[in-house]
PDB file of C-alpha atoms in Angstrom:
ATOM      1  CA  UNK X   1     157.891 126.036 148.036  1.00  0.00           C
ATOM      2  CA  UNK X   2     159.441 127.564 144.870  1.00  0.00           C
ATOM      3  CA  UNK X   3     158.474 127.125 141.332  1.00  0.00           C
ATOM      4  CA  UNK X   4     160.145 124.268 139.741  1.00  0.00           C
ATOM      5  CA  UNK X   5     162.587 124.252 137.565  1.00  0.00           C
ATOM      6  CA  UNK X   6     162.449 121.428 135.080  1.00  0.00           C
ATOM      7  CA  UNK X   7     165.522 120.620 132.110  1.00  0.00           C
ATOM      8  CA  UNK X   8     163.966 118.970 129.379  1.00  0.00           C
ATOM      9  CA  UNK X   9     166.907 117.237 127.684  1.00  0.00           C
ATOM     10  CA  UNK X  10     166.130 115.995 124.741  1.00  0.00           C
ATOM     11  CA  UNK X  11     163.283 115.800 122.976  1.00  0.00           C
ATOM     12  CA  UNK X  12     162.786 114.827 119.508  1.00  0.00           C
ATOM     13  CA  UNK X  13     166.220 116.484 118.734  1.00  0.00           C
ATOM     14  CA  UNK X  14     168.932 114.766 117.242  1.00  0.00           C
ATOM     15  CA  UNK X  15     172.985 115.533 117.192  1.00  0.00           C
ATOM     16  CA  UNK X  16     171.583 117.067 113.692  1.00  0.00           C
ATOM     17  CA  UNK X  17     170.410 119.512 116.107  1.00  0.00           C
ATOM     18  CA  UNK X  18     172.943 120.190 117.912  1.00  0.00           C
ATOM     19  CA  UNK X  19     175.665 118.257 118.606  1.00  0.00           C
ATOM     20  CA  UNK X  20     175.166 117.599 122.371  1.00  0.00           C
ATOM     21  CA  UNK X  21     171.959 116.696 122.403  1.00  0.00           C
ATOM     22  CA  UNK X  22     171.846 113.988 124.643  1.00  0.00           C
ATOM     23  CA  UNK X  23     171.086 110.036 123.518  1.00  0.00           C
ATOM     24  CA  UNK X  24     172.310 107.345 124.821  1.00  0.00           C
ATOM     25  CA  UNK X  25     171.994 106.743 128.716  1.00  0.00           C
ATOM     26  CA  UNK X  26     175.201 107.679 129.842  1.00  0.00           C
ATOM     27  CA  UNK X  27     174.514 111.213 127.740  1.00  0.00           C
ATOM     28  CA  UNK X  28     171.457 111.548 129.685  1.00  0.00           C
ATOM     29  CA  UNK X  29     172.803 110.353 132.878  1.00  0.00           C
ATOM     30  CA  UNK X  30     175.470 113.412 132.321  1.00  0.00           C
ATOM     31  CA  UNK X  31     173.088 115.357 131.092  1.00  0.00           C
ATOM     32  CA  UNK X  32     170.749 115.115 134.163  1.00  0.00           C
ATOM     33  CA  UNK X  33     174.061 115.923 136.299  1.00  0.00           C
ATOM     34  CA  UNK X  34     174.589 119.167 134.507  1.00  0.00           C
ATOM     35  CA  UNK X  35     171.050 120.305 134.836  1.00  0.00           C
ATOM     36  CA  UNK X  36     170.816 119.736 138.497  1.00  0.00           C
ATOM     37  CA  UNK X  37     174.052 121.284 139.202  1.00  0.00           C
ATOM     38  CA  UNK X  38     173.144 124.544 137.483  1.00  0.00           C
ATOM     39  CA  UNK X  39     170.012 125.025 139.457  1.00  0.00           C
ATOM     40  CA  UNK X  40     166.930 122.234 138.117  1.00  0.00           C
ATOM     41  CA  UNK X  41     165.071 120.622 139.920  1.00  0.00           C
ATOM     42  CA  UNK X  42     163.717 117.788 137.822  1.00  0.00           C
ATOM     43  CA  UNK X  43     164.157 116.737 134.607  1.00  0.00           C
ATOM     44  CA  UNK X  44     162.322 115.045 131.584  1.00  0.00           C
ATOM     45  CA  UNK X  45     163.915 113.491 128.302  1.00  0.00           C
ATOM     46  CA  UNK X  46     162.836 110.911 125.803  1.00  0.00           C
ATOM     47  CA  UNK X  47     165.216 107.558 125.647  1.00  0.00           C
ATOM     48  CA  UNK X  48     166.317 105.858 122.382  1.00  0.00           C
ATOM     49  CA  UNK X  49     166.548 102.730 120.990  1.00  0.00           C
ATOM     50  CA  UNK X  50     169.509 100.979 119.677  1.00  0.00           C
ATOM     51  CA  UNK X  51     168.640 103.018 116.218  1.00  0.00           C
ATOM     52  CA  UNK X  52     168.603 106.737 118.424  1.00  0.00           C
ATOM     53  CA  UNK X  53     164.955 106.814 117.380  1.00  0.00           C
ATOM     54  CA  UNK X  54     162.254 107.521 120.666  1.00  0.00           C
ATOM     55  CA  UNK X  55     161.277 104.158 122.244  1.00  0.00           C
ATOM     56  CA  UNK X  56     158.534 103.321 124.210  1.00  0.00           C
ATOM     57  CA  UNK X  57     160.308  99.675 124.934  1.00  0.00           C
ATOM     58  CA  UNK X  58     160.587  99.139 128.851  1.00  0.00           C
ATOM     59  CA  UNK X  59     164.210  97.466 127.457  1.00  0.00           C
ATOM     60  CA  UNK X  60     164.854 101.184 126.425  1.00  0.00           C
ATOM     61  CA  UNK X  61     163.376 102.989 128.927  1.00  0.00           C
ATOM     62  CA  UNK X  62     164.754 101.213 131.857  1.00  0.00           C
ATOM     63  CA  UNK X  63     168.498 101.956 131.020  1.00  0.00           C
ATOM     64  CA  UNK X  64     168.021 105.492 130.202  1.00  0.00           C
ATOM     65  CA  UNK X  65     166.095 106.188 133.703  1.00  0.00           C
ATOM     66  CA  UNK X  66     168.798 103.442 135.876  1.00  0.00           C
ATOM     67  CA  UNK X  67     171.513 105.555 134.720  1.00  0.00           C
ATOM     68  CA  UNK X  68     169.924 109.359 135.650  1.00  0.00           C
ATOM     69  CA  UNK X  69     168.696 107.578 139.112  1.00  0.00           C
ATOM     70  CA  UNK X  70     172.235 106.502 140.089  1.00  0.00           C
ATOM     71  CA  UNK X  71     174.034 109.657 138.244  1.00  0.00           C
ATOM     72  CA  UNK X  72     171.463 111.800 140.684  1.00  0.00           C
ATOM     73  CA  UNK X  73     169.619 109.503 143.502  1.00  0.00           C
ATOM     74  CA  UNK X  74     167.328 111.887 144.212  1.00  0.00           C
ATOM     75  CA  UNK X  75     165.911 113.590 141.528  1.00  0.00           C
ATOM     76  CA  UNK X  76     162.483 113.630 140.208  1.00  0.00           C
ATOM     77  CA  UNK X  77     162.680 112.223 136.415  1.00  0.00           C
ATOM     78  CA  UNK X  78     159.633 111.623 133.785  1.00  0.00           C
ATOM     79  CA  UNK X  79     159.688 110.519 130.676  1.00  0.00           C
ATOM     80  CA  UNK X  80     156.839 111.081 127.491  1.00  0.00           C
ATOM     81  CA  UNK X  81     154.407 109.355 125.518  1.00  0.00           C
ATOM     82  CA  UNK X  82     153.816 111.382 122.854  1.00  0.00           C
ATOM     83  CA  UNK X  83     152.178 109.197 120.234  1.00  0.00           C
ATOM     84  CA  UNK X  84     154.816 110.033 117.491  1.00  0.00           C
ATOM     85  CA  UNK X  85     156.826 107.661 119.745  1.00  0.00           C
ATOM     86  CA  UNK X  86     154.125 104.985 119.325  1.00  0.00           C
ATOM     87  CA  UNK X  87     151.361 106.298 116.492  1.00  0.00           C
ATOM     88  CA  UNK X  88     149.078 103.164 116.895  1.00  0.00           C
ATOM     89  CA  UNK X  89     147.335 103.211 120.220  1.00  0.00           C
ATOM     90  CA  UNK X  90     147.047  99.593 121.405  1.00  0.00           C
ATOM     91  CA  UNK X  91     150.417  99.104 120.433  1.00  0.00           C
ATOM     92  CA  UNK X  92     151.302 102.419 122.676  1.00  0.00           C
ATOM     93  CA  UNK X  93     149.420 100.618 125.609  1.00  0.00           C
ATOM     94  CA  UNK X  94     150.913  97.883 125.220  1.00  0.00           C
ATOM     95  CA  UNK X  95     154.004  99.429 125.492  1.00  0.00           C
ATOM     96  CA  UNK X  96     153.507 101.308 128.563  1.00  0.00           C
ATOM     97  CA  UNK X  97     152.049  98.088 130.067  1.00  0.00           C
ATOM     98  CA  UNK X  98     155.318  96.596 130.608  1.00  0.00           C
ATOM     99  CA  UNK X  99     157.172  99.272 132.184  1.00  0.00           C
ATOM    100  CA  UNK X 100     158.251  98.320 135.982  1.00  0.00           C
ATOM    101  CA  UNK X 101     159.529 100.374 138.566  1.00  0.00           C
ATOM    102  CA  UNK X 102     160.008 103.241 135.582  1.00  0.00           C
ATOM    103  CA  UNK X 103     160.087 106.750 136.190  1.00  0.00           C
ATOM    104  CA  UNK X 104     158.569 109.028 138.714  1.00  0.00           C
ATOM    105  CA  UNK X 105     156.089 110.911 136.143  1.00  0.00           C
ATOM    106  CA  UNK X 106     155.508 110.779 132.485  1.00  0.00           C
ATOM    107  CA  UNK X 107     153.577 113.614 130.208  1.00  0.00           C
ATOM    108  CA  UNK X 108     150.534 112.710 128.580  1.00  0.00           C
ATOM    109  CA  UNK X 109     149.480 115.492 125.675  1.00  0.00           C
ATOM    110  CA  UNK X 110     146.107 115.861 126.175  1.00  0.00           C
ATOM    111  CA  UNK X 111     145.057 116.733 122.601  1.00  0.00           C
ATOM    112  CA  UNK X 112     146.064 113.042 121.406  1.00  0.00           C
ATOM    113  CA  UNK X 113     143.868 110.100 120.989  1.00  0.00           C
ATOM    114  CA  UNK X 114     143.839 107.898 123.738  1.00  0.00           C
ATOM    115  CA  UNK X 115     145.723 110.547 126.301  1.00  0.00           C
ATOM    116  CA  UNK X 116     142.599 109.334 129.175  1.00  0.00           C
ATOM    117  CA  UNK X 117     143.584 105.497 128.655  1.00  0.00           C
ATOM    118  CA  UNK X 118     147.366 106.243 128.638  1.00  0.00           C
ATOM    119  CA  UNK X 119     146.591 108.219 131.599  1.00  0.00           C
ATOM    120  CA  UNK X 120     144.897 105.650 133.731  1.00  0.00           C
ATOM    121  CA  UNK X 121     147.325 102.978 132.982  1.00  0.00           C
ATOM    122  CA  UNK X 122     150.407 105.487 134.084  1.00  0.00           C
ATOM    123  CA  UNK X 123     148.667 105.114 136.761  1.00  0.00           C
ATOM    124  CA  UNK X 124     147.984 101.896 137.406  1.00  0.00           C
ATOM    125  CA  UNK X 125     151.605 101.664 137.216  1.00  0.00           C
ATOM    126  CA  UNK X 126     152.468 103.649 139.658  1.00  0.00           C
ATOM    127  CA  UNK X 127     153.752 106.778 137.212  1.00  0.00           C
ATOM    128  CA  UNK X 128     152.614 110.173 137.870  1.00  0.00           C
ATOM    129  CA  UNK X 129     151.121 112.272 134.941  1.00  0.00           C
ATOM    130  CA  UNK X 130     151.686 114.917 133.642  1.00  0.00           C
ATOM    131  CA  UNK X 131     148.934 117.009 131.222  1.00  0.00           C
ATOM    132  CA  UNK X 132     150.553 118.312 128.351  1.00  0.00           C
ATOM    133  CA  UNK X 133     147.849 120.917 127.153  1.00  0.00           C
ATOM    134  CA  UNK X 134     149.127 122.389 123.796  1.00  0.00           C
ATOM    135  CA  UNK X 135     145.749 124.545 123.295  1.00  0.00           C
ATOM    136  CA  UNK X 136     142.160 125.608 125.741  1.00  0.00           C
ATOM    137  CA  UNK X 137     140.638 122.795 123.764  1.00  0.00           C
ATOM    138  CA  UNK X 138     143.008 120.512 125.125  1.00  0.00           C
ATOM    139  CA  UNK X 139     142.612 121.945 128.410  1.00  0.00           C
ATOM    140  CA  UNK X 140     139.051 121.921 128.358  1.00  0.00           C
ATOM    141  CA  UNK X 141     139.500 118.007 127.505  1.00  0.00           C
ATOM    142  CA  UNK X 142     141.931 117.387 130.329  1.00  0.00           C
ATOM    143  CA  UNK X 143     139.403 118.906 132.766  1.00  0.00           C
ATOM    144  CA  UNK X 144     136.471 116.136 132.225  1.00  0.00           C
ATOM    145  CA  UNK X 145     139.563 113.248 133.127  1.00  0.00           C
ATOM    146  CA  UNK X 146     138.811 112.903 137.374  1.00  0.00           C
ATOM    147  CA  UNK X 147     142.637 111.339 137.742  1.00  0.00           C
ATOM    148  CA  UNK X 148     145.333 112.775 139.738  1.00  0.00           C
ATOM    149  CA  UNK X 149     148.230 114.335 137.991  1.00  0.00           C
ATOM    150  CA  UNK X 150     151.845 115.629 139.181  1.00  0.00           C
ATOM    151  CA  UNK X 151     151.037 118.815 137.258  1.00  0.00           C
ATOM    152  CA  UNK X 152     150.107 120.407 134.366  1.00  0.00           C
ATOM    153  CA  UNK X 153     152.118 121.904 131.404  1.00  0.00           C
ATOM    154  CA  UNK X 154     150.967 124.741 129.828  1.00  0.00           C
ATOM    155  CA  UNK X 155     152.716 124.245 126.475  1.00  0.00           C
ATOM    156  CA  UNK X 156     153.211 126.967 123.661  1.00  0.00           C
ATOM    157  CA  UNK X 157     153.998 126.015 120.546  1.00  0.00           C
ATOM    158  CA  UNK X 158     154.395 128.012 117.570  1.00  0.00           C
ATOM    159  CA  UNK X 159     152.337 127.016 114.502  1.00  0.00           C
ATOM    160  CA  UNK X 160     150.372 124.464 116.990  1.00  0.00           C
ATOM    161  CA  UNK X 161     149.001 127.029 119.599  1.00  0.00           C
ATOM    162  CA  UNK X 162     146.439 129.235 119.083  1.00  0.00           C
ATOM    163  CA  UNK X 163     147.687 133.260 120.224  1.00  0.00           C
ATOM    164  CA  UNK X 164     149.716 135.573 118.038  1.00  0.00           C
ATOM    165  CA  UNK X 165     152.544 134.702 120.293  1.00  0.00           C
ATOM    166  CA  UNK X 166     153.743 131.986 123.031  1.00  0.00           C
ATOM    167  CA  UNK X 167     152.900 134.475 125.761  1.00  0.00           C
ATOM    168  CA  UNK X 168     149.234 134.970 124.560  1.00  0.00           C
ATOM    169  CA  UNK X 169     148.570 131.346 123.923  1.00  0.00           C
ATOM    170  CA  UNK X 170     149.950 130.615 127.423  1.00  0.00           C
ATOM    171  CA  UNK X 171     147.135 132.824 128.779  1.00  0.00           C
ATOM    172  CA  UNK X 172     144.653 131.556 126.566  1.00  0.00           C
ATOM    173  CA  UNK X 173     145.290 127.764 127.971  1.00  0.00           C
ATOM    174  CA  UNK X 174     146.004 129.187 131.479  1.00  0.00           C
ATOM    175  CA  UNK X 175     142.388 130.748 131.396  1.00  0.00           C
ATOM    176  CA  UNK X 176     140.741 127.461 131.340  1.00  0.00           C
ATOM    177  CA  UNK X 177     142.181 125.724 134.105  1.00  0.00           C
ATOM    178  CA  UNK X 178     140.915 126.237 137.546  1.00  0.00           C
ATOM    179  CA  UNK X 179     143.145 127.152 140.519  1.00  0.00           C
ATOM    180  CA  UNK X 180     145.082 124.249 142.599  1.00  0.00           C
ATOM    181  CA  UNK X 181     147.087 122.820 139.666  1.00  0.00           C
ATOM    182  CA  UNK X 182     150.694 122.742 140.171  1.00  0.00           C
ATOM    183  CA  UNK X 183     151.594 124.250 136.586  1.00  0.00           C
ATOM    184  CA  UNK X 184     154.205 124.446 134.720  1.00  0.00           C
ATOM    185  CA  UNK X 185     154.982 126.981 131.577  1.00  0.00           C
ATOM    186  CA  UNK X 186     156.802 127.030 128.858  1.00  0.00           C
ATOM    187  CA  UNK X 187     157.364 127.652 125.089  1.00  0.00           C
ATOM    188  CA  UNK X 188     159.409 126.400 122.213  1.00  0.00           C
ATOM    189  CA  UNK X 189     161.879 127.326 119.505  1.00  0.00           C
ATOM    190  CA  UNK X 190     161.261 131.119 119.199  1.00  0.00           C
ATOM    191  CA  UNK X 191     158.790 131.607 121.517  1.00  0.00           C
ATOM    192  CA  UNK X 192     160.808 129.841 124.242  1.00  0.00           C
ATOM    193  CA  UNK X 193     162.759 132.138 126.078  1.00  0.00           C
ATOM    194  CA  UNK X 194     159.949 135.158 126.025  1.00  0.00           C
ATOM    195  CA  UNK X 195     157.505 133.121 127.688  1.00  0.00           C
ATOM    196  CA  UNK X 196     159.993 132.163 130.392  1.00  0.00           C
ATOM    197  CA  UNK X 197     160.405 135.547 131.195  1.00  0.00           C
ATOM    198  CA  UNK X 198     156.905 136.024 131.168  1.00  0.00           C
ATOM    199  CA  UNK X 199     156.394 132.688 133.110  1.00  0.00           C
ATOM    200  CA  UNK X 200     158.666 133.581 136.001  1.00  0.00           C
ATOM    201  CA  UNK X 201     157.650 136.639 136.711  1.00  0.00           C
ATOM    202  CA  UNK X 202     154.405 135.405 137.139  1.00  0.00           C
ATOM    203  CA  UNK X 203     155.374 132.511 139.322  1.00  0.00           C
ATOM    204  CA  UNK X 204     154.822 129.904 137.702  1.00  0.00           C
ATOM    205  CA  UNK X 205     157.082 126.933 137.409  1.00  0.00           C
ATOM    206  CA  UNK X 206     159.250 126.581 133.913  1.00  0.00           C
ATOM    207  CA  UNK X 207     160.817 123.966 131.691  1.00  0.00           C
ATOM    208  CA  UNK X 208     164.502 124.708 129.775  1.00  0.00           C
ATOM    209  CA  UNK X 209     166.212 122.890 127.981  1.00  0.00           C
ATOM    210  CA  UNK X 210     167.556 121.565 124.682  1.00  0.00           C
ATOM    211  CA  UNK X 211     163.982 119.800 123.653  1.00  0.00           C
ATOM    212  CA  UNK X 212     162.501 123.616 123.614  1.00  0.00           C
ATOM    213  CA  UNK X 213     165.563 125.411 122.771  1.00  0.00           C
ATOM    214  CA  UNK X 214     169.031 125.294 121.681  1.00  0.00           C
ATOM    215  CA  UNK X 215     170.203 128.909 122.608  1.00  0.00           C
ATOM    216  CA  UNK X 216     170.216 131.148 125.320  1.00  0.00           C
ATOM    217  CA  UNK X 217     167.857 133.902 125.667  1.00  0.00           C
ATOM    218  CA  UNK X 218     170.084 136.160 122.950  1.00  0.00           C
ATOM    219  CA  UNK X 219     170.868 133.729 120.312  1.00  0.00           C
ATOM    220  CA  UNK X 220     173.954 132.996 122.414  1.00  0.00           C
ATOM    221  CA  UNK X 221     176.051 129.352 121.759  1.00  0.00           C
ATOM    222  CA  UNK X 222     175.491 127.077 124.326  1.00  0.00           C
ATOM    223  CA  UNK X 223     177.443 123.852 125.112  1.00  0.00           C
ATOM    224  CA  UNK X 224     175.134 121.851 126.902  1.00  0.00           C
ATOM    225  CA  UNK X 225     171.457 122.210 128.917  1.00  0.00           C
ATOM    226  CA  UNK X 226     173.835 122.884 132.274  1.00  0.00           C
ATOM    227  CA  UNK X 227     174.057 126.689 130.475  1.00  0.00           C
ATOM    228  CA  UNK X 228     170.676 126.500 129.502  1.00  0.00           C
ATOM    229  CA  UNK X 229     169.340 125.975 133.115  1.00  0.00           C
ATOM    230  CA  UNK X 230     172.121 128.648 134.328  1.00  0.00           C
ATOM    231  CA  UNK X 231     170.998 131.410 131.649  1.00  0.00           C
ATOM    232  CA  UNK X 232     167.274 130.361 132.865  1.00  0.00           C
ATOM    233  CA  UNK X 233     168.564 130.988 136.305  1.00  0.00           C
ATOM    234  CA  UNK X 234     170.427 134.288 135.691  1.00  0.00           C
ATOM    235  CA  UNK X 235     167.335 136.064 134.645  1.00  0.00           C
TER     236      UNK X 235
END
């Protein structure tokens, strides 16, 4: 099997950002279809509320991953839990408690307070988990938790990462974790695209998309995360 390709759609980006960042379901649901038709083969994005702030509410959640299921039946989707979404942690359980039939994985970052407990419910519910390790401490962390995950991202992020860039700090998490993992690699804002390169070479599977990026490798314009997955692709 090939690495996987995974779009990452949104983030915590706003039309601020750029303006087709994708918000409301529909966007997503579009979104999604552009993705997969330029080569991914999963994707991940963070629904809104009413307000097009991140929501945790299952009466958010569940439009936003209805509309990518029946836009593309088949696709593996995930969602996050970042607790920005959600800062208080029993209220972020809570949350999470009430999701039903949601999607197929959702990232856990393992650095956060809590990430074990949000873990174990996930999976209680039926979601698979993904580790979001944003530094070896993390990793290290992530290791002593004996649940089963989907994989693990390997996260660089500038300013949050320890390495004097993404492609160091990828190796630095990298060298923690144990073979077997399915892993996926990427980076963000300017460290994005070189550890792509770096990642693919290497094998591993990678993550595009507008939450990491909102260029192509060169600074180029793009018009949507279809062209980000195709420049991904092309290289």
């Amino acid at each position: 099997m090939s690495a996987i390709v995974k779009a990452c759609l949104n983030g915590d980006r706003s039309r601020a950002d750029h303006p087709a960042v994708p918000v409301t379901p529909a966007e997503l649901a579009q979104a999604a279809y552009d993705a997969v038709a330029a080569g991914a083969d999963a994707v991940h994005f963070h629904p809104r509320g009413a307000d097009g702030r991140e929501s945790l509410r299952w009466s958010d959640v569940e439009p936003a991953v209805a509309a990518v299921r029946e836009r593309c039946p088949e696709l593996p989707l995930g969602v996050s839990t970042r607790q920005e979404i959600e800062p208080e942690l029993e209220r972020r359980l809570a949350l999470l408690g009430e999701w039903s039939a949601g999607p197929d994985f959702a990232s856990v970052n393992w650095h956060e307070e809590g990430a074990e407990q949000v873990a174990d419910l996930l999976v209680e519910r039926g979601i698979g988990v993904e580790a979001g390790l944003f530094t070896p401490s993390a990793a290290r962390k992530f290791l002593t938790w004996q649940g089963p995950v989907v994989r693990v991202l390997v996260e660089a992020l500038p300013g949050i990462s320890p390495g004097a860039d993404g492609v160091e700090a990828a190796r630095e998490m990298l060298a923690v974790l144990p073979a077997g993992f399915d892993v996926v690699v990427h980076g963000e804002n300017e460290w994005a695209w070189p550890v792509l390169k770096w990642a693919r070479a290497e094998g591993y599977g990678v993550r595009v998309g507008f939450e990491d990026m909102l260029t192509g490798p060169q600074g180029e314009a793009v018009a949507g995360n279809g062209e980000l997955v195709a420049y991904l692709k092309g290289n």
